[in-house]
PDB file of C-alpha atoms in Angstrom:
ATOM      1  CA  MET A   1     211.127 240.000   4.692  1.00 62.00           C
ATOM      2  CA  GLU A   2     212.469 238.763   1.346  1.00 74.00           C
ATOM      3  CA  ILE A   3     210.027 235.877   1.329  1.00 75.00           C
ATOM      4  CA  LEU A   4     207.177 238.386   1.718  1.00 73.00           C
ATOM      5  CA  PHE A   5     208.193 240.252  -1.442  1.00 77.00           C
ATOM      6  CA  ALA A   6     208.679 237.009  -3.370  1.00 80.00           C
ATOM      7  CA  LEU A   7     205.282 235.778  -2.206  1.00 76.00           C
ATOM      8  CA  LEU A   8     203.586 239.050  -3.200  1.00 76.00           C
ATOM      9  CA  ALA A   9     205.226 238.964  -6.641  1.00 82.00           C
ATOM     10  CA  LEU A  10     204.061 235.371  -7.118  1.00 83.00           C
ATOM     11  CA  ILE A  11     200.521 236.231  -5.991  1.00 80.00           C
ATOM     12  CA  TYR A  12     200.435 239.215  -8.355  1.00 81.00           C
ATOM     13  CA  PHE A  13     201.678 237.133 -11.299  1.00 87.00           C
ATOM     14  CA  VAL A  14     199.254 234.271 -10.650  1.00 85.00           C
ATOM     15  CA  SER A  15     196.385 236.747 -10.216  1.00 84.00           C
ATOM     16  CA  ILE A  16     197.088 238.359 -13.595  1.00 86.00           C
ATOM     17  CA  VAL A  17     197.439 235.042 -15.425  1.00 90.00           C
ATOM     18  CA  PHE A  18     194.329 233.591 -13.792  1.00 89.00           C
ATOM     19  CA  GLY A  19     192.449 236.840 -14.501  1.00 87.00           C
ATOM     20  CA  LYS A  20     193.259 236.602 -18.213  1.00 90.00           C
ATOM     21  CA  PHE A  21     192.051 232.994 -18.144  1.00 91.00           C
ATOM     22  CA  LEU A  22     188.770 233.998 -16.480  1.00 87.00           C
ATOM     23  CA  GLU A  23     188.169 236.782 -19.021  1.00 89.00           C
ATOM     24  CA  ARG A  24     187.921 234.130 -21.736  1.00 90.00           C
ATOM     25  CA  PHE A  25     184.772 232.889 -20.008  1.00 89.00           C
ATOM     26  CA  LYS A  26     183.393 236.450 -19.647  1.00 86.00           C
ATOM     27  CA  ILE A  27     184.131 236.504 -15.900  1.00 84.00           C
ATOM     28  CA  PRO A  28     185.609 239.810 -14.634  1.00 82.00           C
ATOM     29  CA  TRP A  29     189.323 239.608 -13.871  1.00 80.00           C
ATOM     30  CA  ILE A  30     188.829 240.927 -10.333  1.00 77.00           C
ATOM     31  CA  PHE A  31     187.443 237.513  -9.352  1.00 82.00           C
ATOM     32  CA  SER A  32     190.895 236.006  -9.858  1.00 83.00           C
ATOM     33  CA  ALA A  33     192.139 237.961  -6.836  1.00 79.00           C
ATOM     34  CA  LEU A  34     189.144 236.788  -4.794  1.00 79.00           C
ATOM     35  CA  PHE A  35     189.612 233.146  -5.770  1.00 83.00           C
ATOM     36  CA  LEU A  36     193.338 233.352  -5.109  1.00 81.00           C
ATOM     37  CA  GLY A  37     192.684 234.905  -1.697  1.00 75.00           C
ATOM     38  CA  MET A  38     190.281 232.094  -0.816  1.00 76.00           C
ATOM     39  CA  ILE A  39     192.845 229.494  -1.865  1.00 77.00           C
ATOM     40  CA  LEU A  40     195.595 231.195   0.138  1.00 72.00           C
ATOM     41  CA  SER A  41     193.371 231.393   3.197  1.00 70.00           C
ATOM     42  CA  LEU A  42     193.028 227.615   3.060  1.00 70.00           C
ATOM     43  CA  ILE A  43     196.788 226.974   2.926  1.00 68.00           C
ATOM     44  CA  GLN A  44     197.845 229.032   5.913  1.00 61.00           C
ATOM     45  CA  ASN A  45     199.835 226.201   7.435  1.00 58.00           C
ATOM     46  CA  GLY A  46     203.370 224.986   7.009  1.00 59.00           C
ATOM     47  CA  ALA A  47     206.348 227.137   6.097  1.00 56.00           C
ATOM     48  CA  LEU A  48     204.335 230.179   5.054  1.00 61.00           C
ATOM     49  CA  GLN A  49     202.319 230.422   8.264  1.00 63.00           C
ATOM     50  CA  SER A  50     204.703 232.941   9.845  1.00 63.00           C
ATOM     51  CA  THR A  51     204.564 235.061   6.664  1.00 64.00           C
ATOM     52  CA  PHE A  52     200.767 235.058   6.561  1.00 66.00           C
ATOM     53  CA  LYS A  53     200.575 235.994  10.241  1.00 71.00           C
ATOM     54  CA  SER A  54     203.135 238.821  10.000  1.00 73.00           C
ATOM     55  CA  GLU A  55     202.041 242.387  10.601  1.00 80.00           C
ATOM     56  CA  GLU A  56     203.345 243.506   7.198  1.00 75.00           C
ATOM     57  CA  PHE A  57     201.322 240.882   5.353  1.00 72.00           C
ATOM     58  CA  GLN A  58     198.160 241.782   7.255  1.00 77.00           C
ATOM     59  CA  PHE A  59     198.675 245.474   6.408  1.00 82.00           C
ATOM     60  CA  LEU A  60     199.178 244.664   2.735  1.00 76.00           C
ATOM     61  CA  ALA A  61     196.132 242.382   2.778  1.00 76.00           C
ATOM     62  CA  ASN A  62     193.965 245.210   4.146  1.00 81.00           C
ATOM     63  CA  LEU A  63     195.447 247.606   1.606  1.00 81.00           C
ATOM     64  CA  GLY A  64     194.642 245.079  -1.143  1.00 78.00           C
ATOM     65  CA  ILE A  65     191.020 244.867  -0.029  1.00 79.00           C
ATOM     66  CA  ILE A  66     190.678 248.645  -0.124  1.00 83.00           C
ATOM     67  CA  PHE A  67     192.319 248.783  -3.547  1.00 81.00           C
ATOM     68  CA  MET A  68     190.032 246.044  -4.884  1.00 77.00           C
ATOM     69  CA  LEU A  69     186.940 247.905  -3.666  1.00 78.00           C
ATOM     70  CA  PHE A  70     188.252 251.067  -5.316  1.00 81.00           C
ATOM     71  CA  ILE A  71     188.736 249.243  -8.633  1.00 77.00           C
ATOM     72  CA  ILE A  72     185.220 247.785  -8.469  1.00 75.00           C
ATOM     73  CA  GLY A  73     183.738 251.216  -7.796  1.00 77.00           C
ATOM     74  CA  PHE A  74     185.890 252.796 -10.499  1.00 79.00           C
ATOM     75  CA  GLU A  75     184.573 250.379 -13.133  1.00 75.00           C
ATOM     76  CA  LEU A  76     180.894 251.104 -12.407  1.00 78.00           C
ATOM     77  CA  GLU A  77     179.077 252.988 -15.130  1.00 83.00           C
ATOM     78  CA  VAL A  78     176.469 255.416 -13.811  1.00 83.00           C
ATOM     79  CA  SER A  79     174.522 255.426 -17.094  1.00 87.00           C
ATOM     80  CA  THR A  80     174.133 251.645 -16.937  1.00 85.00           C
ATOM     81  CA  LEU A  81     173.004 251.844 -13.318  1.00 83.00           C
ATOM     82  CA  ARG A  82     170.398 254.461 -14.221  1.00 88.00           C
ATOM     83  CA  ARG A  83     169.150 252.400 -17.156  1.00 90.00           C
ATOM     84  CA  LEU A  84     168.843 249.266 -15.012  1.00 89.00           C
ATOM     85  CA  SER A  85     167.575 250.993 -11.861  1.00 89.00           C
ATOM     86  CA  LYS A  86     164.069 249.465 -12.024  1.00 92.00           C
ATOM     87  CA  PHE A  87     165.481 245.948 -12.453  1.00 91.00           C
ATOM     88  CA  ILE A  88     168.033 246.501  -9.676  1.00 87.00           C
ATOM     89  CA  PHE A  89     165.343 247.762  -7.290  1.00 89.00           C
ATOM     90  CA  THR A  90     162.857 244.928  -7.955  1.00 92.00           C
ATOM     91  CA  SER A  91     165.480 242.175  -7.861  1.00 90.00           C
ATOM     92  CA  THR A  92     166.974 243.536  -4.634  1.00 86.00           C
ATOM     93  CA  PHE A  93     163.511 243.810  -3.090  1.00 89.00           C
ATOM     94  CA  PHE A  94     162.609 240.210  -3.902  1.00 91.00           C
ATOM     95  CA  ILE A  95     165.993 238.864  -2.836  1.00 89.00           C
ATOM     96  CA  ILE A  96     165.615 240.577   0.550  1.00 88.00           C
ATOM     97  CA  LEU A  97     162.037 239.280   0.815  1.00 90.00           C
ATOM     98  CA  ILE A  98     163.072 235.677   0.087  1.00 92.00           C
ATOM     99  CA  ASP A  99     166.081 235.899   2.430  1.00 89.00           C
ATOM    100  CA  ALA A 100     163.884 237.295   5.192  1.00 90.00           C
ATOM    101  CA  PHE A 101     161.293 234.549   4.691  1.00 93.00           C
ATOM    102  CA  MET A 102     163.960 231.845   4.885  1.00 93.00           C
ATOM    103  CA  GLY A 103     165.489 233.539   7.948  1.00 91.00           C
ATOM    104  CA  ILE A 104     162.100 233.644   9.666  1.00 93.00           C
ATOM    105  CA  LEU A 105     161.681 229.918   9.081  1.00 93.00           C
ATOM    106  CA  VAL A 106     165.143 229.135  10.430  1.00 92.00           C
ATOM    107  CA  LEU A 107     164.768 231.325  13.522  1.00 92.00           C
ATOM    108  CA  LYS A 108     161.240 230.036  14.177  1.00 93.00           C
ATOM    109  CA  SER A 109     162.575 226.470  14.024  1.00 93.00           C
ATOM    110  CA  PHE A 110     164.879 227.363  16.942  1.00 92.00           C
ATOM    111  CA  GLY A 111     161.864 228.419  18.999  1.00 91.00           C
ATOM    112  CA  TYR A 112     161.993 232.214  18.747  1.00 92.00           C
ATOM    113  CA  PRO A 113     158.700 234.164  18.674  1.00 93.00           C
ATOM    114  CA  TRP A 114     157.342 235.378  15.328  1.00 92.00           C
ATOM    115  CA  LEU A 115     158.082 239.063  15.968  1.00 92.00           C
ATOM    116  CA  ILE A 116     161.702 238.435  16.999  1.00 91.00           C
ATOM    117  CA  SER A 117     162.169 236.128  14.017  1.00 91.00           C
ATOM    118  CA  LEU A 118     160.765 238.760  11.666  1.00 91.00           C
ATOM    119  CA  ILE A 119     162.925 241.590  13.000  1.00 91.00           C
ATOM    120  CA  CYS A 120     166.130 239.532  13.052  1.00 90.00           C
ATOM    121  CA  ALA A 121     165.518 238.010   9.629  1.00 90.00           C
ATOM    122  CA  LEU A 122     164.780 241.380   8.026  1.00 88.00           C
ATOM    123  CA  SER A 123     167.850 242.976   9.575  1.00 88.00           C
ATOM    124  CA  PHE A 124     170.089 240.093   8.484  1.00 86.00           C
ATOM    125  CA  ALA A 125     168.598 240.046   4.975  1.00 84.00           C
ATOM    126  CA  THR A 126     169.054 243.771   4.357  1.00 80.00           C
ATOM    127  CA  VAL A 127     172.585 243.843   5.746  1.00 79.00           C
ATOM    128  CA  GLY A 128     173.508 240.711   3.796  1.00 71.00           C
ATOM    129  CA  GLU A 129     172.173 242.179   0.561  1.00 66.00           C
ATOM    130  CA  ALA A 130     174.066 245.414   1.102  1.00 60.00           C
ATOM    131  CA  ILE A 131     177.301 243.522   1.608  1.00 55.00           C
TER     132      ILE A 131
END
């Protein structure tokens, strides 16, 4: 259990330091936690494997994801969203359209009919854009 607290303190410290480094390049600090999580997911072997697989660590990881989503939502400015609403709508529309077109081509290359390819590609594109 002590190694879990030491690991969390180290992750927190590295996340803050890396976040300050990223802010120099005008990248939001929240990306430091994402990058650190990706790096930690790659090194899940060795001595720390039992810590990463523990029930406490998984609970804290889920709690961290919820907290990160809360922070992202808390930093949104409604006035900026209203001002950029036309740009957000058109860019989202064209991104979904391009994703759907590429998905249709991929699914059609596997031999699916056009209608099935269209429905699957549109559903994947809209869900992917929402995420």
